[in-house]
Coordinates of C-alpha atoms and ligand atoms in Angstrom, one line a residue:
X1 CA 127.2 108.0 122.8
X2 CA 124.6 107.3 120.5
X3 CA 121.4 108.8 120.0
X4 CA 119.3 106.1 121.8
X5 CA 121.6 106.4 124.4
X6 CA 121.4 110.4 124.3
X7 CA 117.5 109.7 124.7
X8 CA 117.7 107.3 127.8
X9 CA 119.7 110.0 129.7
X10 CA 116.9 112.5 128.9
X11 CA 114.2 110.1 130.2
X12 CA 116.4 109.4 133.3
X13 CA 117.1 113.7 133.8
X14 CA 120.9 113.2 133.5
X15 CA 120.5 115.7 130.4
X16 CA 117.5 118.0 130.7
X17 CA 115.5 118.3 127.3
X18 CA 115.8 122.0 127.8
X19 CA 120.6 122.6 128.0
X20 CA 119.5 119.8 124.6
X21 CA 118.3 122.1 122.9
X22 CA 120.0 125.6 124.0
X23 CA 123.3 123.4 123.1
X24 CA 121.6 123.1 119.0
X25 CA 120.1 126.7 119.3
X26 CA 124.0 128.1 120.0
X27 CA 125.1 125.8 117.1
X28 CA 122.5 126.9 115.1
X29 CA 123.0 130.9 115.9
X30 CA 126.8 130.1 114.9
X31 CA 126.5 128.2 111.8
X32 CA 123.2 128.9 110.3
X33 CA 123.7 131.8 108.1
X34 CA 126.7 130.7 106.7
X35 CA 125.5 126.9 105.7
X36 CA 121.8 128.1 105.3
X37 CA 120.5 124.9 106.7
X38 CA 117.3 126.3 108.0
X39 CA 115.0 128.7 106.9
X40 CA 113.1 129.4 109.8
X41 CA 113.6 128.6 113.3
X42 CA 111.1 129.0 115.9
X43 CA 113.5 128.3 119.4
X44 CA 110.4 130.0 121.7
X45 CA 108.4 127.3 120.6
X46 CA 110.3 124.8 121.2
X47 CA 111.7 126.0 124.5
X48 CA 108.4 125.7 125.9
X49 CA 108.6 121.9 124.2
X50 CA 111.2 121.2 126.2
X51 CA 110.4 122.2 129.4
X52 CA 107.3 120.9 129.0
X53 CA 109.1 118.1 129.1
X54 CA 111.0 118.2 131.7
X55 CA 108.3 119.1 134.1
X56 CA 106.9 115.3 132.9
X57 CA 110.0 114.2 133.2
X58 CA 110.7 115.0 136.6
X59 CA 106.9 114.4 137.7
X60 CA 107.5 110.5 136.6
X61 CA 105.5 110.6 133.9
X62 CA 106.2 108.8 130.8
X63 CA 107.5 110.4 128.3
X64 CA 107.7 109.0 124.4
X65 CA 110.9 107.8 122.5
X66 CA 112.0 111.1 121.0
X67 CA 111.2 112.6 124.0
X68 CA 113.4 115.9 124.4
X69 CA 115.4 114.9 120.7
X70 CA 115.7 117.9 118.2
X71 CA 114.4 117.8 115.8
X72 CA 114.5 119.6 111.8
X73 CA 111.9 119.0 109.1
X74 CA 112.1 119.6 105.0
X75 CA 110.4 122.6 104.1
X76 CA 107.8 120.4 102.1
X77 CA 106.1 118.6 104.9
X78 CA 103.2 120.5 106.8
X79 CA 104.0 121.8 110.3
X80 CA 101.7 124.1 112.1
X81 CA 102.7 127.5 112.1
X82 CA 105.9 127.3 110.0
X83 CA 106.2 128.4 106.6
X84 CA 105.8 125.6 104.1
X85 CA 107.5 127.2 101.5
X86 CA 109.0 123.9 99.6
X87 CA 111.8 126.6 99.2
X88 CA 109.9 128.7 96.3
X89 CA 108.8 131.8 96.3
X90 CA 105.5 130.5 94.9
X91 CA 104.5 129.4 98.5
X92 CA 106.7 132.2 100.2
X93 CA 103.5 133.4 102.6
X94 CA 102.2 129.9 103.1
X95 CA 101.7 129.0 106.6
X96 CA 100.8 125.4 107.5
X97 CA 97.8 125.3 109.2
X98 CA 98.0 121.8 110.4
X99 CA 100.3 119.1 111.1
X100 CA 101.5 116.3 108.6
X101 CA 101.0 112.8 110.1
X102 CA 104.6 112.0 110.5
X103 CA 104.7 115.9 112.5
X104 CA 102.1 114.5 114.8
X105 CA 103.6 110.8 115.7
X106 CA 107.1 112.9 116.0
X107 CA 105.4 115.2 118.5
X108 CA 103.7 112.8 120.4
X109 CA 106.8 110.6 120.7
X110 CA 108.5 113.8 122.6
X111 CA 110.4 115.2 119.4
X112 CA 111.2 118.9 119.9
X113 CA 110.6 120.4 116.1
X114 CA 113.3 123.6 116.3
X115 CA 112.9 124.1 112.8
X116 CA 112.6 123.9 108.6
X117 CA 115.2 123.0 106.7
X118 CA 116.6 124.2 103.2
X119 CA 115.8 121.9 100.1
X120 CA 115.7 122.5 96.3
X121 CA 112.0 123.9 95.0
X122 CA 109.3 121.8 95.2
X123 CA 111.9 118.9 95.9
X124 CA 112.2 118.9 92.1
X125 CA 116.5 119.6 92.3
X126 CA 120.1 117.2 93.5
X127 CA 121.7 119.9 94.9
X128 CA 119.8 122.4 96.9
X129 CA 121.1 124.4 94.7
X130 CA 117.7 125.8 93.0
X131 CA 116.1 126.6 96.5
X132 CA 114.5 130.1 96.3
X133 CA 116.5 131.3 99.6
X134 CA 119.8 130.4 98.6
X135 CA 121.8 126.9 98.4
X136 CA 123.3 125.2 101.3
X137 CA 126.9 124.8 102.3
X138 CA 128.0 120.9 102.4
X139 CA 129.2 120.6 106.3
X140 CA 131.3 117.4 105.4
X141 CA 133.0 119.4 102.1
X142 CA 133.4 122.7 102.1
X143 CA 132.1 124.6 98.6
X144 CA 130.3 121.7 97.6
X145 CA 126.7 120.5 97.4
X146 CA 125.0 118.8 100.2
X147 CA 123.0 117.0 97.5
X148 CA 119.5 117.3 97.4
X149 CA 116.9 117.6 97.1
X150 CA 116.7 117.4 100.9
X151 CA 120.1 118.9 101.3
X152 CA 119.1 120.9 104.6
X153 CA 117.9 118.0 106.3
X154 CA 121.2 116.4 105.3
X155 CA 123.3 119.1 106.0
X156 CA 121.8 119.8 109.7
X157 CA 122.7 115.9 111.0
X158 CA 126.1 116.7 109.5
X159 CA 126.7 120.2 111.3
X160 CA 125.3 119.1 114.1
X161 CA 122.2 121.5 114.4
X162 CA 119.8 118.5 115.4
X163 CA 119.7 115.3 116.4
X164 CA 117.0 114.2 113.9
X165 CA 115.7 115.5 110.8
X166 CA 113.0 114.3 108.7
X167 CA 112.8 114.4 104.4
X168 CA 111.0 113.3 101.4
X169 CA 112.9 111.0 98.6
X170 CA 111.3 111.0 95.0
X171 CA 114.3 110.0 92.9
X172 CA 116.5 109.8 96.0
X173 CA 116.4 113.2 97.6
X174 CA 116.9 111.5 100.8
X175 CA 119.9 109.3 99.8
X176 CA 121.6 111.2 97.6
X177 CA 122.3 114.1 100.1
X178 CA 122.8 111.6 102.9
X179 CA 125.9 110.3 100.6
X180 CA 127.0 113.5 100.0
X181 CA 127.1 115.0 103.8
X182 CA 128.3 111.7 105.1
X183 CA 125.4 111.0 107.4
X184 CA 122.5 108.0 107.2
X185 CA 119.5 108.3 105.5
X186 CA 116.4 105.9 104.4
X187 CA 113.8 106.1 102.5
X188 CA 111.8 103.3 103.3
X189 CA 109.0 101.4 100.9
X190 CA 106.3 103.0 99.3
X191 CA 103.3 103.4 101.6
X192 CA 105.3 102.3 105.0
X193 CA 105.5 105.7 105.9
X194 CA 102.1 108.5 105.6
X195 CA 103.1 110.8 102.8
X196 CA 99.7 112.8 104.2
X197 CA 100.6 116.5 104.6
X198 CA 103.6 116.5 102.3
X199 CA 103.8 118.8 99.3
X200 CA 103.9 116.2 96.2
X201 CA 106.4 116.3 93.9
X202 CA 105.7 113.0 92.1
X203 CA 102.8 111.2 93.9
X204 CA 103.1 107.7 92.8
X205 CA 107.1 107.9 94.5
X206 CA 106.9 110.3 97.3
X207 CA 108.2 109.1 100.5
X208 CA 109.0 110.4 103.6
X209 CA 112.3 109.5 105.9
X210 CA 114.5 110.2 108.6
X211 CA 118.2 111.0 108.5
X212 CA 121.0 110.3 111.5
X213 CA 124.1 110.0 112.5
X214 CA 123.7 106.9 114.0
X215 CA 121.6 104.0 113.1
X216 CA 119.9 104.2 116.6
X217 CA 119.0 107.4 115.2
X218 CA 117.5 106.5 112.2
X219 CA 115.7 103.6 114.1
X220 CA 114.0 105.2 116.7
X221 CA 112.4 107.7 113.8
X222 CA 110.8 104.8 111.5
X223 CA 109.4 103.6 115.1
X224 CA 107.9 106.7 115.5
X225 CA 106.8 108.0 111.9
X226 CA 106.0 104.0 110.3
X227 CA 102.5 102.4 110.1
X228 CA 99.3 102.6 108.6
X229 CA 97.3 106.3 108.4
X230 CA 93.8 105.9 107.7
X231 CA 93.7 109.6 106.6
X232 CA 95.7 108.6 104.0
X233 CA 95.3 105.9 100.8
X234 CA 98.4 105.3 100.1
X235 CA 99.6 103.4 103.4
X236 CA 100.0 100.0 103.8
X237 CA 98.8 97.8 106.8
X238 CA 101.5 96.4 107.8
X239 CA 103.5 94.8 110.9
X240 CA 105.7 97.6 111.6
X241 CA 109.0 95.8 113.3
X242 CA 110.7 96.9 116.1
X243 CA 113.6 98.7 114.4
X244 CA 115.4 100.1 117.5
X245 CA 115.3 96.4 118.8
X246 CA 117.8 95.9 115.6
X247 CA 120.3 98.2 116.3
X248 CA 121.7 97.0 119.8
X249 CA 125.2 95.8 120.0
X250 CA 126.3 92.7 118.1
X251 CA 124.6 94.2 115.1
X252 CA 127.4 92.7 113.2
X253 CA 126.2 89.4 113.5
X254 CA 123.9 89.5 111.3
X255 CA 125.9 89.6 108.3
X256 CA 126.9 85.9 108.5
X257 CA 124.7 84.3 106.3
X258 CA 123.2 87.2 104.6
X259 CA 123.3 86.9 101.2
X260 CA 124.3 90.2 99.5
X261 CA 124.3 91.1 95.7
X262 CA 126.6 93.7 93.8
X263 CA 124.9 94.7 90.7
X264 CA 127.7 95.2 87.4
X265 CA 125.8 97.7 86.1
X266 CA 125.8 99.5 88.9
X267 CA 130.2 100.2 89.4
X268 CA 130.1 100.3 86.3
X269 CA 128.6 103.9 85.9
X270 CA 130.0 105.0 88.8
X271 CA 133.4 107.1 88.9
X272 CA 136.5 104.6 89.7
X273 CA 137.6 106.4 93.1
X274 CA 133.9 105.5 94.2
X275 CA 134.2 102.1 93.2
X276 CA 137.5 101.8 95.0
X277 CA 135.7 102.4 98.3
X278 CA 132.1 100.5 98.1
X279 CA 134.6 97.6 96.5
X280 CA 136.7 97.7 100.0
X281 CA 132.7 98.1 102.4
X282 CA 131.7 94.6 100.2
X283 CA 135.0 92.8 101.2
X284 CA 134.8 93.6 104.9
X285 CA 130.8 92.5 105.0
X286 CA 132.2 89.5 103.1
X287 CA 134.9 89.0 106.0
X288 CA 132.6 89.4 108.6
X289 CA 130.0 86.6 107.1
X290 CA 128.1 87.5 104.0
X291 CA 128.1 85.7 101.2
X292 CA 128.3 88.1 98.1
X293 CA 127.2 87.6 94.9
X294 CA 127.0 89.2 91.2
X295 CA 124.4 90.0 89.6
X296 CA 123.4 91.8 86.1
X297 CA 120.6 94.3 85.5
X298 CA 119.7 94.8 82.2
X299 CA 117.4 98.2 81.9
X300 CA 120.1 100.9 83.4
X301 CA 119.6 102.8 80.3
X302 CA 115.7 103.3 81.0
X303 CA 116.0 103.9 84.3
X304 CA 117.0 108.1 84.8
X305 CA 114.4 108.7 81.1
X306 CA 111.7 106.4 83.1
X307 CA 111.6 108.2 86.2
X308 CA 112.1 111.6 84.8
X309 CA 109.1 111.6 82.6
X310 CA 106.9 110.1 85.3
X311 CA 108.1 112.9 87.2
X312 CA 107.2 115.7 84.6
X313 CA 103.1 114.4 84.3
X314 CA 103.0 113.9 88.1
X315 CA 104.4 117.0 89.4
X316 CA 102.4 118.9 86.5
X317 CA 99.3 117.6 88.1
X318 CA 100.5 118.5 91.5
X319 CA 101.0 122.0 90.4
X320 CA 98.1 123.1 89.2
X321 CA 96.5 123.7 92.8
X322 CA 99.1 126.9 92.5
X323 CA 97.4 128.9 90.2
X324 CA 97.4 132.0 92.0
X325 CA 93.8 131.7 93.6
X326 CA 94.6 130.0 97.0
X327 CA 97.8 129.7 97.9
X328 CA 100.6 132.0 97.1
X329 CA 101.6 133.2 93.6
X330 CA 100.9 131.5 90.4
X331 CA 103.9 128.8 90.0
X332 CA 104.5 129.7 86.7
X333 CA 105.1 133.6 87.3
X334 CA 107.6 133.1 90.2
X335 CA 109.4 129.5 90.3
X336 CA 112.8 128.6 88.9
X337 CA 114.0 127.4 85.5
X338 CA 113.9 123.9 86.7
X339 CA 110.3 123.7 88.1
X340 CA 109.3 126.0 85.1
X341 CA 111.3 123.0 82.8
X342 CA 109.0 120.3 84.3
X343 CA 106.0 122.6 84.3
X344 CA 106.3 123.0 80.2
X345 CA 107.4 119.5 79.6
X346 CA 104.6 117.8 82.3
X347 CA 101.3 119.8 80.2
X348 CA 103.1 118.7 76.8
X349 CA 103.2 115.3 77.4
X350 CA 100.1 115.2 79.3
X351 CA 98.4 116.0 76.3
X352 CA 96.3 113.2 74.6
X353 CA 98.2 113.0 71.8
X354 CA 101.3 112.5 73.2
X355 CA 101.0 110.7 76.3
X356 CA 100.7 107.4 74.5
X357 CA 103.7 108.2 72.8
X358 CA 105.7 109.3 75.9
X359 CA 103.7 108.6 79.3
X360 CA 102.3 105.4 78.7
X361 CA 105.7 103.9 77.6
X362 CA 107.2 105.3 80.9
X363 CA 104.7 103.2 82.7
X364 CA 105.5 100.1 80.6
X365 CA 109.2 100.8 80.9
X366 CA 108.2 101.3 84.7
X367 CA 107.4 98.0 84.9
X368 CA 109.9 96.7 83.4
X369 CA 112.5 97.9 85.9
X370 CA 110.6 96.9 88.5
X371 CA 110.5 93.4 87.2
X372 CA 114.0 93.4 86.8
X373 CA 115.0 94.6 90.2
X374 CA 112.0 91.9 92.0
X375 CA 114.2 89.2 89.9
X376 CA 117.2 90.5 91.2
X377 CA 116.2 90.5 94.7
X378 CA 114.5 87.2 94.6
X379 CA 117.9 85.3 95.1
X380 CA 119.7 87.5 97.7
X381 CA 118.7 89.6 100.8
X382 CA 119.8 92.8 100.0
X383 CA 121.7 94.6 97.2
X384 CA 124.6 96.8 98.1
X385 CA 126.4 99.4 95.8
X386 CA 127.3 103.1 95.5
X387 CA 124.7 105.2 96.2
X388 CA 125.5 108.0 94.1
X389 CA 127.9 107.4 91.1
X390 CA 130.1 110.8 91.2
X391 CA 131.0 113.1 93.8
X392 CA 129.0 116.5 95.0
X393 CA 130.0 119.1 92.4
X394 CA 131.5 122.8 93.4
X395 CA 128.5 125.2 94.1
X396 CA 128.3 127.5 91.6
X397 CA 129.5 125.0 88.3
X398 CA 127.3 125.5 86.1
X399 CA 125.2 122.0 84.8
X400 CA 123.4 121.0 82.1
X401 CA 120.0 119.4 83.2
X402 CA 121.1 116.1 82.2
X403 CA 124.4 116.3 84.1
X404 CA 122.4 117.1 86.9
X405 CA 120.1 114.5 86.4
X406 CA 123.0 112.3 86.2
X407 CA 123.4 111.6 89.8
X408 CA 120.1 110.3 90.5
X409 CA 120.9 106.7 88.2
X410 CA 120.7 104.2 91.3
X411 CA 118.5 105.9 93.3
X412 CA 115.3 106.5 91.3
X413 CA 115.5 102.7 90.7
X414 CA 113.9 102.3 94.3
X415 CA 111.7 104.3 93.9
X416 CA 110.1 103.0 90.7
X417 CA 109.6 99.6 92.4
X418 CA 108.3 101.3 95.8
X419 CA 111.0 99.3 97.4
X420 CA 112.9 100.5 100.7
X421 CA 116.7 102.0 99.9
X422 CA 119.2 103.6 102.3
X423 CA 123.0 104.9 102.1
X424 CA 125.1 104.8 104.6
X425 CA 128.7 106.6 104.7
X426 CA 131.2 104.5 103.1
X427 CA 134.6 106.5 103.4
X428 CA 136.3 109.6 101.8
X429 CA 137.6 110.4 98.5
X430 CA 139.8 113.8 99.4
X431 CA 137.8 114.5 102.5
X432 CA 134.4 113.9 100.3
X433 CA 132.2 111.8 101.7
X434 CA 130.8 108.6 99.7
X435 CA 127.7 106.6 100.2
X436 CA 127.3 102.8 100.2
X437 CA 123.2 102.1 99.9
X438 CA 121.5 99.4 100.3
X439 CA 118.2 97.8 98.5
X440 CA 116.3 95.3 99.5
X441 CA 112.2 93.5 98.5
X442 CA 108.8 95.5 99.5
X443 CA 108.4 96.1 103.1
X444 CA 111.6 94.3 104.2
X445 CA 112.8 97.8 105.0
X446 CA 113.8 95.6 108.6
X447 CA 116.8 94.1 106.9
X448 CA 118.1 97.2 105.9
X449 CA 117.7 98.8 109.4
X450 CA 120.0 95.3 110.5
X451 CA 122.6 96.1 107.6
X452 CA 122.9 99.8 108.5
X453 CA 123.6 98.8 111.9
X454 CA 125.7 96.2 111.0
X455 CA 127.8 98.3 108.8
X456 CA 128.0 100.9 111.4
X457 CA 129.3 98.6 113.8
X458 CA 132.1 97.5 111.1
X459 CA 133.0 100.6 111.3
X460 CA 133.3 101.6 115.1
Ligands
LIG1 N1 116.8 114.5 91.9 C1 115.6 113.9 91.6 C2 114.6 114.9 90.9 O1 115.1 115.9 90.6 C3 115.0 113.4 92.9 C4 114.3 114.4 93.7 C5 113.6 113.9 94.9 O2 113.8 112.7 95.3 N2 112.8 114.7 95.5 O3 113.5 114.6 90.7

């Protein structure tokens, strides 16, 4: 059963909203405190949710299309009543006093919210490893990372504590975990989605997006959570499309005659036992119709310095709302070595004197890659390749930052050209899961909804 179907036995009362949920709150009393998915829960809440719900329900009324679904939402993105703690101790006592745009579409479509997941601090992190309360277990490998930085968004679709979950993707903090845990996630183009209510980390390539099991899943959330949001500047006006409509059976079809590129570059820096597996996902989309074609990138080597010092100037910004004075503790008295890294490098740079020198040749190099990649889509539909190029690390090895840094190579690509990216499981090297994503032009996040679904049903 998939999660649209899940829904429609909801709306028809063959599953109450209400034995949903106590099924994800037994889960999630059994294996929360040893994966540490969620940091708070609030199950009184959403029990009365629910059976509000089913009352509706059972009245006749109509209900909307998440109606009764659980749901879990990154600790960055403002929910009333729940900590927003962006998993630092900085924003420990923070209590969001409203709802995030996306919270409010979610909650009028039905969605039952049951809690906030674990993510690295301030989002700034690949491996949930740097979150203030402790890392996260990987479900789908034991002792590993779930990735990150939305790692307990990730995590929760994997264990099976929600049927939805919600997170924010920077550099790929939606994809990169989604690989890692084995489950879908997308992070759809810049300004498709409101970003109002989320805790920046770098404002100019902040997105929010849903992860699933099941492409059904991860369909029925851009329904809900895509569109223009006059309360905030950064949304487009677009013509949202129908994504569930995508999904339905015969998804499959629509490989024939897509035209699918595999970037050198791209295998190239990824481990061989990763290649191995994206190689075999291309030949069977190449059996069942595409037509696949090779193609060269020339600026991978710009890519990870690009994005990172982009990222030190905007989250520096961000930060200096948490001085002390409203919320919480001053940032720099209480947060990690890694937001405390970006902190220092983000003022020094920022300085005029040096942002010529660094900052402004980040933008040119900017868009540079983003030229590249428009070329590179021009001639083909979609790009396909590994989502992350090496597998989730032990907990507890110890990293230097630029190993860490290391796994973000294909992702932050997307988000430098605001274009929509997604990674669906590929296969298993030793029981680890691997991630196949998939890239395609500026607001065409559509065909990757049909190639997600397409790839699922390759798969079934
Ligand atoms: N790992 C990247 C970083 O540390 C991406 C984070 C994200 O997408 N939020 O910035």
């Amino acid at each position: 059963m998939n999660l649209l179907e899940k829904s429609e036995l909801i709306e028809t009362n063959e599953i109450t909203a209400s034995e949903n949920l106590e099924q994800y709150i037994q889960e999630i009393e059994k294996k929360n405190s040893s994966l540490n998915v969620y940091l708070e829960t609030d199950f009184d809440k959403a029990r009365e949710t629910a059976e509000n719900i089913d009352s509706r329900i059972k009245k006749g009324e109509k209900v909307g299309r998440l109606a009764g679904l659980v749901i879990g939402v990154k600790s960055n993105i403002n929910v009333e009543d729940f900590h927003i703690t962006a998993a630092s101790k900085t924003l420990e006592n923070y209590l969001g006093s409203y709802n995030a745009t996306v919270i409010n579409r979610i909650q009028d479509e039905g969605g039952v919210i049951v809690g906030m997941t674990n993510m690295d601090e301030f989002a700034a992190g690949s491996s949930t490893e740097t979150s203030y309360f402790g890392h996260t277990q990987n479900p789908a490998a034991e002792g590993r990372i779930p990735g990150g930085s939305s790692g307990g968004s990730a995590a929760a679709i994997a264990a099976g504590l929600c049927d939805l979950s919600i997170g924010s993707d920077t550099g790929g903090s939606i994809r990169n975990p989604a690989s890692h845990c084995g489950v879908m996630g997308f992070k759809p183009t810049y300004g498709a989605v409101s970003r109002q209510g989320l805790l920046d980390l770098a404002m100019s390539l902040d997105q929010i997006g849903p992860f699933a099991s099941d492409a059904s899943g991860i369909a029925m959330m851009l329904d809900t959570i895509a569109g223009f949001d006059e309360r905030e500047c950064t949304t487009i006006d677009w013509n949202v499309p129908d994504f569930t409509e995508l999904t339905g059976e015969g998804a499959q079809d629509s490989l024939r005659g897509m035209k699918l590129g595999v970037v050198k570059q791209f295998l190239e820096v990824s481990d061989d036992s990763i290649v191995d597996i994206i190689q075999g996902s291309i030949d069977k989309m190449e059996e069942a119709g595409a037509e696949v074609v090779e193609l060269s990138f020339d600026h991978i080597d710009l890519c990870l310095p690009t994005y990172y010092l982009i990222n030190y100037v905007e989250f520096f910004s961000a930060t200096r709302k948490y001085d002390g004075r409203k919320y919480g503790y001053k940032i720099e008295d209480v947060c990690g070595e890694e937001v405390l890294r970006r902190i220092y490098i983000g003022s020094y740079i920022s300085q005029k004197e040096y942002s010529g020198k660094y900052y402004k040749k980040a933008l040119q190099a900017r868009s540079l890659i983003r030229k590249e990649i428009t070329r590179l889509l021009e001639g083909v539909d979609a790009i396909v390749g590994p989502t992350v190029p090496k597998l989730p690390h032990k907990l507890g090895t110890d990293l230097e930052p630029m190993e860490m840094y290391a796994y973000d190579v294909l992702t932050v690509i997307a988000n430098l050209a605001g274009i929509p990216a997604a990674s669906i499981k590929a296969g298993e090297v030793n029981g680890i899961p691997v991630g196949l994503q998939f890239q395609a032009k500026p607001l065409e996040d559509a065909k990757i909804m049909q190639l997600m679904a397409a790839f699922e049903g390759l798969q079934l």
